[in-house]
Amino acid sequence: MNRTELRFALHLIPFLDSVEGFEDGLVKLRHKRWLVWHPDVMAALFRHDRDLRHPPSRTLSPLLGTRSVLWLDGEEHTRYRRAIAPMLRANRYQDLIDEIVDRSIAELPTDPVSLPNWTRKLTLRIIGRIVFGVDDEELLQAFTRWLDRRLNSRVRTLAHRYLTPGTTRFDPHLDRMLLHRAKTAEPPALAAYLPREDLRDQVVSLLFAGHETTASATAWTLYWIDRNPGLTEDLLEATIMESLRLSPPATLAGNRMSRDGMVITPSIYLAHRRAATYENPHEFDLTRRPPPPGAFFPFGGGVRHCPGKDLALAEIRTIVRALLRHRRIRLDSTHCTPQLRGAAMAPPPSLAMVATCRR
């Protein structure tokens, strides 16, 4: 591993910040591996995505499994997406989202709580109900503990990746709990429609992808609202989009591999901060014009764009609106250094929220 790739692996965000000014929007990480973010390159890459392979993440595949839909390719991937995408439409679940959001807000204490931890618990409750059809707090707590042991510490995540490569990070007891709940799920629960083969990998992937980035995006939106007093509900859509630009819940959009073995890694973080695309890119600005193709892709792009994008946006809108209507929110955002959980970028657990009742 050369020095550039080492910096990319060990100090991702500082490395991305250091190359932000590269006008051509690409960096060679090693032989036949490139980091890219120029909008023209991204637009072309996503247009031809079906012709490329999508190698598994060395960080996430030991957790989610080698048969996760996130790494499937070709017809197998297309069939799964066609089956699962209609089941993730937001309008199917608005009443469920409203119910769980209202309950979670009602449970908020008057003492400070970790905002990122609270949004993770809330969004996991939502996707847990969608997948299994029932509330199962014991199962979701076990899932959270398992995930946090592997992703909550950057040092531990890197140790798993580089010191014991190829080793799975499964928890047999948790897997038994997940499979039992999935196999006993009845329609309209999403698990009832999943193929029985590779069931464990698909359930874990849905739970992980269905809450982790949504929770981060929600927390970042509330962070930017706190940093910019006076924002009203009328500006909520623009606020969410600008938050997704400045603080995307994922820094990278997976890997693409050409037939000759060239690996291309799109950087969401750098594409969203490119000065040639966005004037004053580090400023929170609700008056920005729509960006050109390939310049804004917080939910990925091409055949790997997130099928739950609309569901995630519905959750963010609902959580933020309900909080602002029913609580006065104050954040201790003095020190808010982003935390990496794999390639996901979340506020640190220390970002505390105080939520008091409105009179």
XYZ file of C-alpha atoms in Angstrom:
359
model
C 0.000 0.000 0.000
C 1.522 3.318 -1.053
C 1.431 6.550 0.951
C -1.580 7.981 -0.891
C -3.696 4.883 -0.403
C -2.595 4.663 3.226
C -3.784 8.214 3.892
C -7.037 7.442 2.088
C -7.567 4.351 4.253
C -6.484 5.682 7.647
C -7.452 9.373 7.527
C -10.262 9.517 4.998
C -11.847 12.916 5.670
C -8.525 14.812 6.127
C -7.316 13.169 2.917
C -10.471 14.189 1.037
C -10.098 17.750 2.330
C -6.478 17.811 1.121
C -7.396 16.973 -2.492
C -10.572 19.053 -2.666
C -8.939 21.698 -4.862
C -7.873 19.293 -7.632
C -9.738 20.826 -10.582
C -9.689 17.691 -12.728
C -11.652 15.892 -10.013
C -9.644 12.701 -9.768
C -6.769 11.233 -7.779
C -4.780 8.079 -8.473
C -4.752 5.993 -5.300
C -2.641 3.160 -6.705
C -2.147 1.263 -9.936
C -5.548 0.797 -11.540
C -7.443 2.513 -8.728
C -8.819 6.043 -8.930
C -10.876 8.320 -6.700
C -13.149 10.486 -8.871
C -15.645 13.317 -8.366
C -15.727 15.507 -11.517
C -19.429 15.842 -12.484
C -18.837 14.939 -16.152
C -16.998 11.778 -15.127
C -19.666 10.910 -12.575
C -22.520 11.405 -15.046
C -20.794 9.156 -17.600
C -19.947 6.566 -14.957
C -23.534 6.311 -13.758
C -24.850 6.109 -17.344
C -22.676 3.063 -18.007
C -23.039 1.517 -14.565
C -24.673 -1.683 -15.847
C -21.514 -2.527 -17.778
C -19.339 -2.406 -14.651
C -18.776 -4.774 -11.755
C -19.348 -3.663 -8.170
C -16.750 -5.265 -5.871
C -17.781 -5.826 -2.234
C -16.696 -3.363 0.424
C -13.822 -4.772 2.454
C -15.273 -3.037 5.511
C -18.942 -3.945 5.148
C -18.996 -7.300 3.368
C -17.707 -9.165 6.479
C -20.728 -7.693 8.301
C -23.469 -7.794 5.694
C -22.313 -10.978 3.953
C -21.047 -11.731 0.470
C -24.596 -12.298 -0.808
C -25.852 -8.849 0.158
C -27.790 -7.106 -2.596
C -25.224 -4.315 -2.279
C -22.678 -6.482 -4.128
C -24.885 -8.488 -6.482
C -24.381 -7.813 -10.183
C -26.104 -8.359 -13.510
C -29.526 -9.979 -13.803
C -29.434 -11.199 -10.225
C -29.121 -7.647 -8.973
C -31.772 -6.368 -11.401
C -34.313 -9.002 -10.325
C -33.804 -8.240 -6.652
C -34.112 -4.487 -7.181
C -37.306 -4.896 -9.185
C -38.804 -7.004 -6.429
C -37.742 -4.843 -3.493
C -38.087 -1.258 -4.822
C -41.928 -1.174 -4.853
C -41.899 -2.403 -1.250
C -39.867 0.639 -0.164
C -42.168 3.352 -1.483
C -42.700 6.015 1.135
C -46.461 6.326 0.705
C -46.921 2.747 1.941
C -45.483 3.633 5.344
C -46.366 7.232 6.203
C -48.803 6.251 8.956
C -46.222 3.857 10.416
C -43.534 6.563 10.297
C -45.850 9.088 11.976
C -46.679 6.628 14.752
C -43.088 5.695 15.560
C -41.822 9.286 15.318
C -44.545 10.557 17.673
C -43.786 7.770 20.147
C -40.041 8.397 20.032
C -40.475 12.139 20.570
C -42.856 11.515 23.477
C -40.170 9.337 25.081
C -37.512 12.061 24.878
C -36.197 13.017 28.328
C -35.608 16.591 29.384
C -31.952 15.731 29.982
C -29.468 15.944 27.074
C -29.412 12.943 24.734
C -26.962 11.986 22.009
C -28.625 13.193 18.822
C -26.949 10.632 16.495
C -27.774 7.760 18.841
C -31.390 8.921 19.126
C -31.881 9.210 15.353
C -30.317 5.756 14.854
C -32.653 4.186 17.368
C -35.645 5.908 15.778
C -34.842 5.032 12.161
C -33.976 1.447 13.132
C -37.402 1.159 14.767
C -38.977 2.239 11.488
C -37.076 -0.127 9.196
C -37.445 -2.911 11.782
C -41.217 -2.592 11.631
C -41.146 -2.434 7.830
C -38.989 -5.559 7.553
C -40.532 -7.694 10.306
C -44.023 -6.234 10.698
C -43.750 -6.024 14.488
C -41.846 -4.098 17.154
C -39.022 -6.112 18.686
C -36.918 -3.846 20.900
C -34.797 -6.729 22.206
C -33.807 -7.741 18.675
C -33.093 -4.172 17.564
C -30.995 -3.477 20.651
C -28.962 -6.637 19.980
C -28.493 -5.539 16.359
C -27.321 -2.087 17.491
C -24.807 -3.556 19.960
C -23.425 -5.866 17.282
C -23.084 -3.031 14.765
C -21.556 -0.596 17.255
C -18.910 -3.102 18.334
C -17.717 -3.223 14.740
C -18.264 0.308 13.392
C -18.415 2.682 16.362
C -14.622 2.734 16.722
C -12.574 3.738 13.677
C -9.520 1.934 15.079
C -11.480 -1.284 15.571
C -13.025 -1.033 12.093
C -9.607 -0.630 10.469
C -8.140 -3.453 12.554
C -10.896 -5.801 11.392
C -10.339 -4.737 7.791
C -6.554 -4.932 7.578
C -5.409 -7.309 10.315
C -7.983 -10.068 9.760
C -9.135 -9.600 6.147
C -11.800 -11.914 4.799
C -13.063 -12.962 8.238
C -16.812 -12.652 8.786
C -18.091 -10.555 11.688
C -21.347 -12.427 12.190
C -22.934 -13.072 15.584
C -24.560 -16.553 15.543
C -27.019 -15.735 18.320
C -28.119 -12.492 16.643
C -28.413 -14.264 13.291
C -30.726 -16.873 14.822
C -32.906 -14.103 16.270
C -33.022 -12.276 12.921
C -33.823 -15.396 10.922
C -36.538 -16.501 13.332
C -38.213 -13.098 13.144
C -37.834 -12.978 9.334
C -39.161 -16.506 8.754
C -42.228 -15.891 10.903
C -43.013 -12.519 9.282
C -46.326 -12.288 7.459
C -47.359 -9.894 4.669
C -47.206 -6.929 4.412
C -43.888 -7.248 6.306
C -41.026 -6.961 3.843
C -39.260 -10.088 5.127
C -42.193 -12.217 3.938
C -41.299 -11.354 0.336
C -37.548 -11.961 0.538
C -36.083 -15.089 -1.082
C -35.361 -17.801 1.469
C -31.835 -18.287 0.146
C -29.375 -15.672 1.429
C -32.085 -14.489 3.832
C -29.665 -13.544 6.588
C -27.562 -11.317 4.303
C -30.600 -9.570 2.837
C -32.237 -8.907 6.219
C -29.031 -7.507 7.728
C -28.439 -5.370 4.632
C -31.960 -3.920 4.780
C -31.697 -3.129 8.473
C -28.261 -1.545 8.080
C -28.819 0.413 4.867
C -32.390 1.246 5.895
C -31.432 3.154 9.017
C -27.743 4.125 9.237
C -27.572 6.786 6.523
C -31.121 8.042 7.169
C -30.232 8.573 10.825
C -27.067 10.471 9.902
C -28.877 12.651 7.370
C -31.563 13.481 9.947
C -29.001 14.374 12.599
C -27.048 16.551 10.159
C -30.234 18.360 9.091
C -31.025 19.201 12.712
C -27.414 20.302 13.195
C -27.619 22.773 10.305
C -31.003 24.062 11.478
C -29.459 24.724 14.899
C -26.520 26.501 13.235
C -28.833 28.701 11.146
C -31.539 30.206 13.391
C -34.664 31.456 11.698
C -35.162 28.608 9.253
C -38.867 27.906 8.857
C -40.815 24.823 7.842
C -41.392 26.430 4.432
C -37.660 26.052 3.804
C -37.455 22.459 5.025
C -36.940 20.847 1.606
C -34.111 23.236 0.708
C -32.614 22.738 4.179
C -32.563 18.956 3.761
C -30.971 19.198 0.295
C -28.284 21.614 1.439
C -27.571 19.456 4.485
C -27.221 16.420 2.210
C -24.796 18.412 0.083
C -22.566 19.688 2.878
C -22.859 16.658 5.155
C -23.688 13.640 2.987
C -24.379 10.553 5.099
C -21.901 8.593 2.963
C -18.528 9.948 1.812
C -18.102 7.430 -1.021
C -20.502 5.729 -3.446
C -19.046 2.234 -3.579
C -16.557 0.841 -6.087
C -16.879 0.213 -9.807
C -14.590 -2.145 -11.732
C -14.084 -2.226 -15.475
C -13.411 -5.395 -17.474
C -9.672 -4.700 -17.450
C -9.593 -4.440 -13.636
C -9.637 -0.655 -13.257
C -11.329 0.256 -9.930
C -13.119 3.617 -9.734
C -14.401 5.014 -6.419
C -16.821 7.972 -6.660
C -16.548 10.518 -3.847
C -19.871 12.046 -2.825
C -18.128 14.272 -0.283
C -15.789 15.850 -2.862
C -18.393 16.157 -5.618
C -20.624 18.139 -3.248
C -17.802 20.532 -2.286
C -16.306 21.221 -5.710
C -15.691 24.973 -6.026
C -16.102 24.901 -9.813
C -19.625 23.544 -9.309
C -20.759 25.285 -6.124
C -19.923 28.895 -5.314
C -18.599 29.165 -1.751
C -19.046 25.400 -1.345
C -18.466 25.345 2.422
C -21.285 27.791 3.138
C -24.812 26.663 4.010
C -26.830 28.406 1.295
C -30.512 27.703 0.653
C -30.580 29.780 -2.549
C -28.375 27.471 -4.630
C -29.457 26.619 -8.140
C -29.964 22.962 -9.089
C -26.549 21.392 -9.755
C -25.582 19.813 -13.091
C -25.833 16.036 -13.619
C -23.199 14.113 -11.699
C -22.653 16.868 -9.116
C -25.165 15.849 -6.434
C -25.759 12.214 -5.494
C -26.167 11.813 -1.716
C -27.957 8.482 -2.240
C -25.488 7.145 -4.804
C -26.117 6.834 -8.514
C -26.403 4.510 -11.464
C -27.775 1.042 -10.836
C -26.563 1.333 -7.245
C -28.652 4.363 -6.294
C -30.496 3.739 -3.051
C -33.930 2.142 -3.684
C -35.086 3.550 -0.342
C -34.271 7.170 -1.216
C -37.887 8.387 -1.117
C -38.524 6.478 2.104
C -35.440 8.044 3.688
C -36.492 11.551 2.652
C -39.997 10.960 4.042
C -38.481 9.908 7.376
C -36.184 12.947 7.527
C -39.076 15.338 6.766
C -41.382 13.698 9.295
C -38.824 13.581 12.122
C -37.648 17.158 11.647
C -41.176 18.606 11.306
C -42.458 16.737 14.360
C -39.496 17.773 16.493
C -39.788 21.439 15.527
C -43.543 21.461 16.154
C -43.555 19.709 19.516
C -40.171 20.497 21.068
C -37.757 23.358 21.450
C -34.429 21.975 20.264
C -31.015 23.079 21.410
C -27.785 21.369 20.369
C -24.372 21.535 21.953
C -22.618 21.814 18.588
C -19.439 23.565 19.744
C -17.268 20.630 18.688
C -18.829 18.573 15.908
C -16.106 16.585 14.194
C -17.681 14.026 11.841
C -17.381 10.384 12.847
C -16.807 7.691 10.244
C -18.775 4.460 10.508
C -17.316 2.554 7.584
C -17.603 5.088 4.741
C -20.678 6.637 6.379
C -20.255 10.087 7.923
C -22.241 10.842 11.050
C -22.087 13.519 13.722
C -20.141 12.328 16.781
C -22.099 10.666 19.614
C -21.113 13.638 21.770
C -23.463 15.909 19.790
C -26.040 16.406 22.538
C -29.642 17.486 22.024
C -31.864 19.087 24.628
C -35.537 18.870 23.687
C -38.026 20.719 25.875
C -41.789 20.877 25.453
C -43.285 23.860 23.694
C -45.740 25.831 25.801
